[in-house]
Amino acid sequence: MHQSDTCRVTVVVVPRERFSESEASLESIIEHTTFPHRLIYVDGNGPPALRRHLEQRAAEVPFDLIRVDRYLSPNEARNIGLTRVDTEYVVFVDNDLIVTAGWLEALVERADRCGAAVVGPLYFQGDPDEREIHMAGGDLSFEGEPGHRTLATTHRHQGEPLDDLATPLVAEPVDFVEFHCLLARTEVVRRLGMDERLLNTREHLDLCLDVVRDGGEVWFEPASQVTYSTPPPLRRTDVAYFMVRWSEAWTASSLEHFCAKYELDPAYAERAHIMRSRRQLVFAPVRKVTRRALGERGDRAVGRGLRAAERRVNQVVCRVP
């Protein structure tokens, strides 16, 4: 870790949805972050091998390691890390993120230059070498009367290879960025808060909406480039947290709270089905075998059974904290 008496930024790493990418992500941050910074790592009940690795690297690098022996929602983990931040800026990073050289200074320089309250990088998804865009800033809009409003969001250039874009991306104000990697002014995020009732979704929208309502700006900075490592695969040690993280209970509670907070039509909460589909990634290896052994028709029947069984178990096992 690189620090100095003029350190102005703290990087806080938190769990996203699994643990198997944590070591690669941490090494990426250590290798490619030369800008003076402090590093805080929040480990929410990671498996024993990861715990040992983090303890070893925290002693070697060094960095601050916070261990909590239970699964954490992302905003809970961010708030835990935030309690130890004493720098002008804080950057929240998910534990499956791969960064590139210059990523941190580009975010800080954009915030300095424009006075932005929040800055997000250019997010790639999947294989870093393919440079497939996950988001180059986001747009959102509300329509309708309070209590019946709809919310539309767009990830700019999602799914497009960066090299195929007709025009270069430029730094500019946007409606929102994501918590895969997000720089904020510490004073602003501490004053506005990060809502822990949003257990697993919409927390990035909530913070960015709060920032804009507070008179601040959210900026996109393409000179900072990072990659969200998307599942699959999932290792055995990932499954329990992954299923809780995207559980029926956490999702329904989060969406209901978000709807009430922003006076949305209650039908918006029906988007919980997206998380049900996400949880099916756990069964990808099984489906691969059944498809080969039973053909498409047999695989569809197995899939229906797995979906029904998983949903029943998830509703019983996974509770709102």
CSV table of C-alpha atoms in Angstrom, one decimal:
chain,number,residue,atom,x,y,z
A,1,MET,CA,0.0,0.0,0.0
A,2,HIS,CA,1.2,3.5,-0.9
A,3,GLN,CA,0.7,6.2,1.7
A,4,SER,CA,2.1,9.6,2.5
A,5,ASP,CA,1.4,12.5,4.8
A,6,THR,CA,-0.7,14.0,2.0
A,7,CYS,CA,-2.9,10.9,1.5
A,8,ARG,CA,-6.3,12.2,0.4
A,9,VAL,CA,-8.2,9.0,-0.5
A,10,THR,CA,-9.1,5.7,1.2
A,11,VAL,CA,-10.1,2.6,-0.8
A,12,VAL,CA,-12.6,0.5,1.0
A,13,VAL,CA,-13.1,-3.1,-0.4
A,14,VAL,CA,-16.4,-4.9,0.4
A,15,PRO,CA,-18.0,-8.2,-0.5
A,16,ARG,CA,-20.2,-8.2,-3.5
A,17,GLU,CA,-21.6,-11.7,-4.2
A,18,ARG,CA,-18.9,-14.3,-3.9
A,19,PHE,CA,-15.4,-14.8,-2.5
A,20,SER,CA,-13.5,-16.8,-5.2
A,21,GLU,CA,-12.3,-13.6,-7.0
A,22,SER,CA,-11.2,-11.8,-3.9
A,23,GLU,CA,-7.5,-12.7,-4.1
A,24,ALA,CA,-7.1,-11.8,-7.7
A,25,SER,CA,-9.0,-8.5,-7.1
A,26,LEU,CA,-6.9,-7.6,-4.1
A,27,GLU,CA,-3.6,-8.3,-6.0
A,28,SER,CA,-4.9,-6.1,-8.8
A,29,ILE,CA,-5.5,-3.2,-6.5
A,30,ILE,CA,-2.1,-3.6,-4.8
A,31,GLU,CA,-0.3,-3.9,-8.1
A,32,HIS,CA,-2.0,-1.1,-10.0
A,33,THR,CA,-2.6,1.6,-7.3
A,34,THR,CA,0.4,3.8,-7.0
A,35,PHE,CA,-1.5,7.0,-6.1
A,36,PRO,CA,-1.1,7.7,-2.4
A,37,HIS,CA,-4.0,6.0,-0.5
A,38,ARG,CA,-5.1,4.1,2.5
A,39,LEU,CA,-6.6,0.6,2.0
A,40,ILE,CA,-9.4,-0.8,4.2
A,41,TYR,CA,-10.6,-4.3,3.5
A,42,VAL,CA,-14.0,-5.5,5.0
A,43,ASP,CA,-14.3,-9.3,5.0
A,44,GLY,CA,-17.8,-10.5,5.8
A,45,ASN,CA,-17.5,-14.2,6.7
A,46,GLY,CA,-15.1,-15.2,3.9
A,47,PRO,CA,-14.0,-18.8,3.8
A,48,PRO,CA,-11.0,-19.9,6.0
A,49,ALA,CA,-8.5,-20.0,3.1
A,50,LEU,CA,-9.4,-16.4,2.1
A,51,ARG,CA,-9.3,-15.3,5.7
A,52,ARG,CA,-5.7,-16.6,6.1
A,53,HIS,CA,-4.7,-15.0,2.8
A,54,LEU,CA,-6.1,-11.6,3.8
A,55,GLU,CA,-4.4,-11.8,7.2
A,56,GLN,CA,-1.1,-12.6,5.6
A,57,ARG,CA,-1.4,-9.8,2.9
A,58,ALA,CA,-2.6,-7.3,5.5
A,59,ALA,CA,0.6,-7.9,7.5
A,60,GLU,CA,2.8,-7.7,4.4
A,61,VAL,CA,1.4,-4.7,2.4
A,62,PRO,CA,0.1,-3.5,4.9
A,63,PHE,CA,-3.6,-2.5,5.0
A,64,ASP,CA,-6.5,-2.4,7.5
A,65,LEU,CA,-8.4,-5.6,7.7
A,66,ILE,CA,-11.9,-5.7,9.3
A,67,ARG,CA,-13.3,-9.2,9.8
A,68,VAL,CA,-16.9,-9.8,10.6
A,69,ASP,CA,-18.0,-13.4,11.2
A,70,ARG,CA,-21.3,-13.2,9.4
A,71,TYR,CA,-22.5,-12.3,5.9
A,72,LEU,CA,-22.9,-8.6,5.3
A,73,SER,CA,-25.1,-6.7,2.9
A,74,PRO,CA,-23.0,-4.4,0.7
A,75,ASN,CA,-24.2,-1.1,2.3
A,76,GLU,CA,-23.6,-2.5,5.8
A,77,ALA,CA,-20.1,-3.4,4.8
A,78,ARG,CA,-19.5,0.0,3.3
A,79,ASN,CA,-20.8,1.7,6.4
A,80,ILE,CA,-18.5,-0.4,8.5
A,81,GLY,CA,-15.5,0.6,6.4
A,82,LEU,CA,-16.6,4.2,6.4
A,83,THR,CA,-16.3,4.5,10.2
A,84,ARG,CA,-12.5,4.2,9.7
A,85,VAL,CA,-12.1,6.7,6.9
A,86,ASP,CA,-10.5,10.0,7.7
A,87,THR,CA,-9.5,11.2,4.2
A,88,GLU,CA,-11.1,13.7,1.9
A,89,TYR,CA,-12.2,11.0,-0.6
A,90,VAL,CA,-13.4,7.4,-0.2
A,91,VAL,CA,-13.6,4.9,-3.0
A,92,PHE,CA,-15.8,1.9,-2.5
A,93,VAL,CA,-14.7,-1.2,-4.5
A,94,ASP,CA,-16.3,-4.6,-4.8
A,95,ASN,CA,-14.2,-7.6,-4.0
A,96,ASP,CA,-14.4,-9.0,-7.5
A,97,LEU,CA,-13.1,-5.9,-9.3
A,98,ILE,CA,-10.0,-5.8,-11.5
A,99,VAL,CA,-8.4,-2.4,-11.8
A,100,THR,CA,-5.8,-1.0,-14.3
A,101,ALA,CA,-2.9,1.4,-14.0
A,102,GLY,CA,-4.0,5.0,-13.2
A,103,TRP,CA,-7.5,4.1,-12.2
A,104,LEU,CA,-7.4,5.9,-8.8
A,105,GLU,CA,-5.7,9.1,-9.8
A,106,ALA,CA,-8.1,9.6,-12.7
A,107,LEU,CA,-11.0,9.5,-10.3
A,108,VAL,CA,-9.4,11.9,-7.8
A,109,GLU,CA,-8.3,14.3,-10.6
A,110,ARG,CA,-11.9,14.4,-12.0
A,111,ALA,CA,-13.4,15.1,-8.6
A,112,ASP,CA,-10.8,17.9,-8.0
A,113,ARG,CA,-11.3,19.5,-11.4
A,114,CYS,CA,-15.1,19.5,-11.5
A,115,GLY,CA,-15.9,19.6,-7.8
A,116,ALA,CA,-17.9,16.4,-8.2
A,117,ALA,CA,-19.5,14.7,-5.2
A,118,VAL,CA,-19.3,11.3,-6.8
A,119,VAL,CA,-17.2,9.9,-9.7
A,120,GLY,CA,-17.4,6.6,-11.4
A,121,PRO,CA,-15.0,4.9,-13.9
A,122,LEU,CA,-15.6,3.2,-17.2
A,123,TYR,CA,-16.8,-0.3,-16.1
A,124,PHE,CA,-16.0,-3.3,-18.2
A,125,GLN,CA,-17.6,-6.8,-17.7
A,126,GLY,CA,-16.3,-10.3,-18.0
A,127,ASP,CA,-12.8,-10.9,-19.4
A,128,PRO,CA,-10.7,-7.7,-19.0
A,129,ASP,CA,-8.9,-8.3,-22.3
A,130,GLU,CA,-12.2,-8.1,-24.2
A,131,ARG,CA,-13.0,-4.6,-22.9
A,132,GLU,CA,-16.7,-5.2,-23.2
A,133,ILE,CA,-18.5,-2.2,-21.6
A,134,HIS,CA,-20.7,-2.8,-18.6
A,135,MET,CA,-21.5,0.9,-18.2
A,136,ALA,CA,-20.2,4.3,-19.3
A,137,GLY,CA,-22.3,6.3,-17.0
A,138,GLY,CA,-26.0,5.9,-16.4
A,139,ASP,CA,-29.3,7.7,-17.2
A,140,LEU,CA,-32.5,7.6,-15.2
A,141,SER,CA,-35.9,9.2,-15.4
A,142,PHE,CA,-39.1,9.2,-13.3
A,143,GLU,CA,-42.5,9.5,-14.9
A,144,GLY,CA,-46.0,9.7,-13.3
A,145,GLU,CA,-47.6,10.9,-10.1
A,146,PRO,CA,-46.2,10.1,-6.6
A,147,GLY,CA,-47.3,6.6,-5.6
A,148,HIS,CA,-47.6,5.5,-9.2
A,149,ARG,CA,-44.3,6.7,-10.6
A,150,THR,CA,-42.2,4.6,-12.9
A,151,LEU,CA,-38.4,4.6,-13.0
A,152,ALA,CA,-36.4,3.9,-16.1
A,153,THR,CA,-32.6,3.4,-16.1
A,154,THR,CA,-30.1,2.9,-18.8
A,155,HIS,CA,-26.5,1.7,-18.7
A,156,ARG,CA,-24.8,3.6,-21.5
A,157,HIS,CA,-23.1,1.4,-24.1
A,158,GLN,CA,-23.7,-1.8,-22.1
A,159,GLY,CA,-22.4,-4.9,-24.0
A,160,GLU,CA,-20.5,-2.9,-26.6
A,161,PRO,CA,-16.7,-3.5,-27.1
A,162,LEU,CA,-14.9,-0.2,-26.4
A,163,ASP,CA,-12.9,-0.6,-29.6
A,164,ASP,CA,-16.1,-0.6,-31.6
A,165,LEU,CA,-17.4,2.8,-30.5
A,166,ALA,CA,-17.7,5.3,-33.2
A,167,THR,CA,-16.7,8.3,-31.0
A,168,PRO,CA,-14.4,8.4,-28.0
A,169,LEU,CA,-16.0,8.5,-24.6
A,170,VAL,CA,-15.6,11.8,-22.6
A,171,ALA,CA,-15.8,12.8,-19.0
A,172,GLU,CA,-19.2,14.3,-18.3
A,173,PRO,CA,-22.0,14.5,-15.6
A,174,VAL,CA,-24.3,11.5,-15.5
A,175,ASP,CA,-27.4,10.5,-13.5
A,176,PHE,CA,-25.7,7.6,-11.8
A,177,VAL,CA,-22.7,5.3,-11.5
A,178,GLU,CA,-22.4,2.0,-9.7
A,179,PHE,CA,-20.9,0.7,-6.5
A,180,HIS,CA,-18.6,-1.8,-8.4
A,181,CYS,CA,-16.2,1.2,-8.1
A,182,LEU,CA,-17.4,4.6,-6.9
A,183,LEU,CA,-15.5,7.6,-5.5
A,184,ALA,CA,-17.3,10.0,-3.2
A,185,ARG,CA,-16.4,13.0,-1.1
A,186,THR,CA,-16.3,11.5,2.4
A,187,GLU,CA,-18.1,14.4,4.0
A,188,VAL,CA,-20.9,14.1,1.5
A,189,VAL,CA,-21.5,10.3,1.8
A,190,ARG,CA,-21.2,10.5,5.6
A,191,ARG,CA,-23.8,13.2,5.8
A,192,LEU,CA,-26.2,11.7,3.3
A,193,GLY,CA,-25.6,8.1,4.6
A,194,MET,CA,-25.9,4.8,2.8
A,195,ASP,CA,-29.3,3.2,3.4
A,196,GLU,CA,-28.9,-0.3,5.0
A,197,ARG,CA,-32.5,-1.1,4.3
A,198,LEU,CA,-31.4,-1.5,0.7
A,199,LEU,CA,-29.9,-4.9,1.3
A,200,ASN,CA,-28.9,-6.0,-2.2
A,201,THR,CA,-30.2,-3.7,-4.9
A,202,ARG,CA,-30.7,0.0,-6.0
A,203,GLU,CA,-28.3,1.3,-3.4
A,204,HIS,CA,-26.2,3.0,-6.1
A,205,LEU,CA,-29.3,4.8,-7.4
A,206,ASP,CA,-30.3,5.8,-3.9
A,207,LEU,CA,-26.9,7.4,-3.2
A,208,CYS,CA,-26.7,9.2,-6.6
A,209,LEU,CA,-30.2,10.5,-6.3
A,210,ASP,CA,-29.4,11.8,-2.8
A,211,VAL,CA,-26.3,13.5,-4.1
A,212,VAL,CA,-28.1,15.3,-6.9
A,213,ARG,CA,-31.0,16.3,-4.5
A,214,ASP,CA,-28.3,17.7,-2.2
A,215,GLY,CA,-27.0,19.9,-5.0
A,216,GLY,CA,-23.9,17.8,-5.9
A,217,GLU,CA,-22.9,16.3,-9.3
A,218,VAL,CA,-22.2,12.7,-10.4
A,219,TRP,CA,-19.5,12.4,-13.0
A,220,PHE,CA,-18.3,9.7,-15.4
A,221,GLU,CA,-14.5,9.5,-16.0
A,222,PRO,CA,-13.4,7.2,-18.8
A,223,ALA,CA,-9.7,7.5,-18.1
A,224,SER,CA,-10.3,5.3,-15.1
A,225,GLN,CA,-11.0,1.8,-16.3
A,226,VAL,CA,-12.0,-1.2,-14.2
A,227,THR,CA,-13.6,-4.6,-14.9
A,228,TYR,CA,-16.4,-6.3,-13.0
A,229,SER,CA,-15.7,-10.0,-13.0
A,230,THR,CA,-19.1,-11.6,-13.7
A,231,PRO,CA,-20.1,-15.1,-12.6
A,232,PRO,CA,-20.1,-17.9,-13.4
A,233,PRO,CA,-18.1,-19.8,-12.3
A,234,LEU,CA,-19.1,-20.1,-8.6
A,235,ARG,CA,-17.1,-22.2,-6.3
A,236,ARG,CA,-18.5,-24.3,-3.5
A,237,THR,CA,-17.4,-21.7,-0.9
A,238,ASP,CA,-19.3,-19.0,-2.8
A,239,VAL,CA,-22.7,-20.7,-2.8
A,240,ALA,CA,-24.1,-19.8,0.6
A,241,TYR,CA,-23.3,-16.1,0.4
A,242,PHE,CA,-24.4,-15.9,-3.2
A,243,MET,CA,-27.8,-17.4,-2.3
A,244,VAL,CA,-28.3,-15.1,0.7
A,245,ARG,CA,-27.0,-12.0,-1.3
A,246,TRP,CA,-29.6,-12.4,-4.0
A,247,SER,CA,-32.3,-14.0,-1.8
A,248,GLU,CA,-36.0,-13.6,-2.1
A,249,ALA,CA,-36.2,-12.0,1.3
A,250,TRP,CA,-33.4,-9.4,0.7
A,251,THR,CA,-34.7,-8.6,-2.7
A,252,ALA,CA,-38.3,-8.1,-1.8
A,253,SER,CA,-37.5,-6.1,1.3
A,254,SER,CA,-35.1,-3.8,-0.7
A,255,LEU,CA,-37.4,-3.2,-3.6
A,256,GLU,CA,-40.4,-2.5,-1.3
A,257,HIS,CA,-38.3,0.0,0.6
A,258,PHE,CA,-37.1,1.6,-2.6
A,259,CYS,CA,-40.6,1.9,-3.9
A,260,ALA,CA,-41.8,3.6,-0.7
A,261,LYS,CA,-38.9,5.9,-0.5
A,262,TYR,CA,-39.3,7.2,-4.1
A,263,GLU,CA,-43.1,6.9,-4.3
A,264,LEU,CA,-42.9,4.3,-7.1
A,265,ASP,CA,-45.7,2.2,-8.4
A,266,PRO,CA,-45.7,-1.0,-6.2
A,267,ALA,CA,-45.5,-3.1,-9.4
A,268,TYR,CA,-41.8,-2.0,-9.6
A,269,ALA,CA,-41.1,-4.5,-6.7
A,270,GLU,CA,-42.1,-7.3,-9.0
A,271,ARG,CA,-38.6,-7.0,-10.5
A,272,ALA,CA,-37.6,-9.6,-7.9
A,273,HIS,CA,-37.8,-12.2,-10.6
A,274,ILE,CA,-34.5,-10.9,-12.0
A,275,MET,CA,-32.8,-12.1,-8.8
A,276,ARG,CA,-34.5,-15.5,-9.0
A,277,SER,CA,-32.8,-15.9,-12.4
A,278,ARG,CA,-29.5,-14.8,-11.0
A,279,ARG,CA,-29.6,-17.4,-8.3
A,280,GLN,CA,-29.9,-20.1,-11.0
A,281,LEU,CA,-26.3,-19.5,-11.8
A,282,VAL,CA,-25.5,-21.8,-8.9
A,283,PHE,CA,-27.0,-24.7,-10.9
A,284,ALA,CA,-25.1,-24.0,-14.1
A,285,PRO,CA,-22.8,-27.1,-13.7
A,286,VAL,CA,-25.8,-29.3,-13.1
A,287,ARG,CA,-27.7,-27.9,-16.1
A,288,LYS,CA,-24.7,-28.5,-18.3
A,289,VAL,CA,-24.7,-32.2,-17.4
A,290,THR,CA,-28.5,-32.7,-17.7
A,291,ARG,CA,-28.5,-30.9,-21.1
A,292,ARG,CA,-25.9,-33.3,-22.4
A,293,ALA,CA,-27.4,-36.4,-20.8
A,294,LEU,CA,-31.2,-35.7,-21.2
A,295,GLY,CA,-31.4,-33.3,-24.2
A,296,GLU,CA,-33.2,-30.0,-24.3
A,297,ARG,CA,-36.6,-31.4,-23.2
A,298,GLY,CA,-35.2,-33.2,-20.2
A,299,ASP,CA,-33.0,-30.3,-19.3
A,300,ARG,CA,-36.1,-28.0,-19.3
A,301,ALA,CA,-37.9,-30.3,-16.9
A,302,VAL,CA,-34.9,-30.4,-14.6
A,303,GLY,CA,-34.7,-26.7,-14.7
A,304,ARG,CA,-38.3,-26.2,-13.7
A,305,GLY,CA,-37.8,-28.5,-10.8
A,306,LEU,CA,-34.6,-26.8,-9.6
A,307,ARG,CA,-36.2,-23.4,-9.9
A,308,ALA,CA,-39.3,-24.4,-7.8
A,309,ALA,CA,-37.2,-26.2,-5.2
A,310,GLU,CA,-34.7,-23.4,-4.9
A,311,ARG,CA,-37.3,-20.7,-4.5
A,312,ARG,CA,-39.0,-22.7,-1.7
A,313,VAL,CA,-35.8,-23.3,0.2
A,314,ASN,CA,-34.6,-19.7,-0.3
A,315,GLN,CA,-37.8,-18.3,1.1
A,316,VAL,CA,-37.4,-20.5,4.3
A,317,VAL,CA,-33.6,-20.2,4.8
A,318,CYS,CA,-32.8,-16.6,3.9
A,319,ARG,CA,-34.3,-14.0,6.1
A,320,VAL,CA,-34.1,-10.2,6.3
A,321,PRO,CA,-31.4,-9.4,9.0
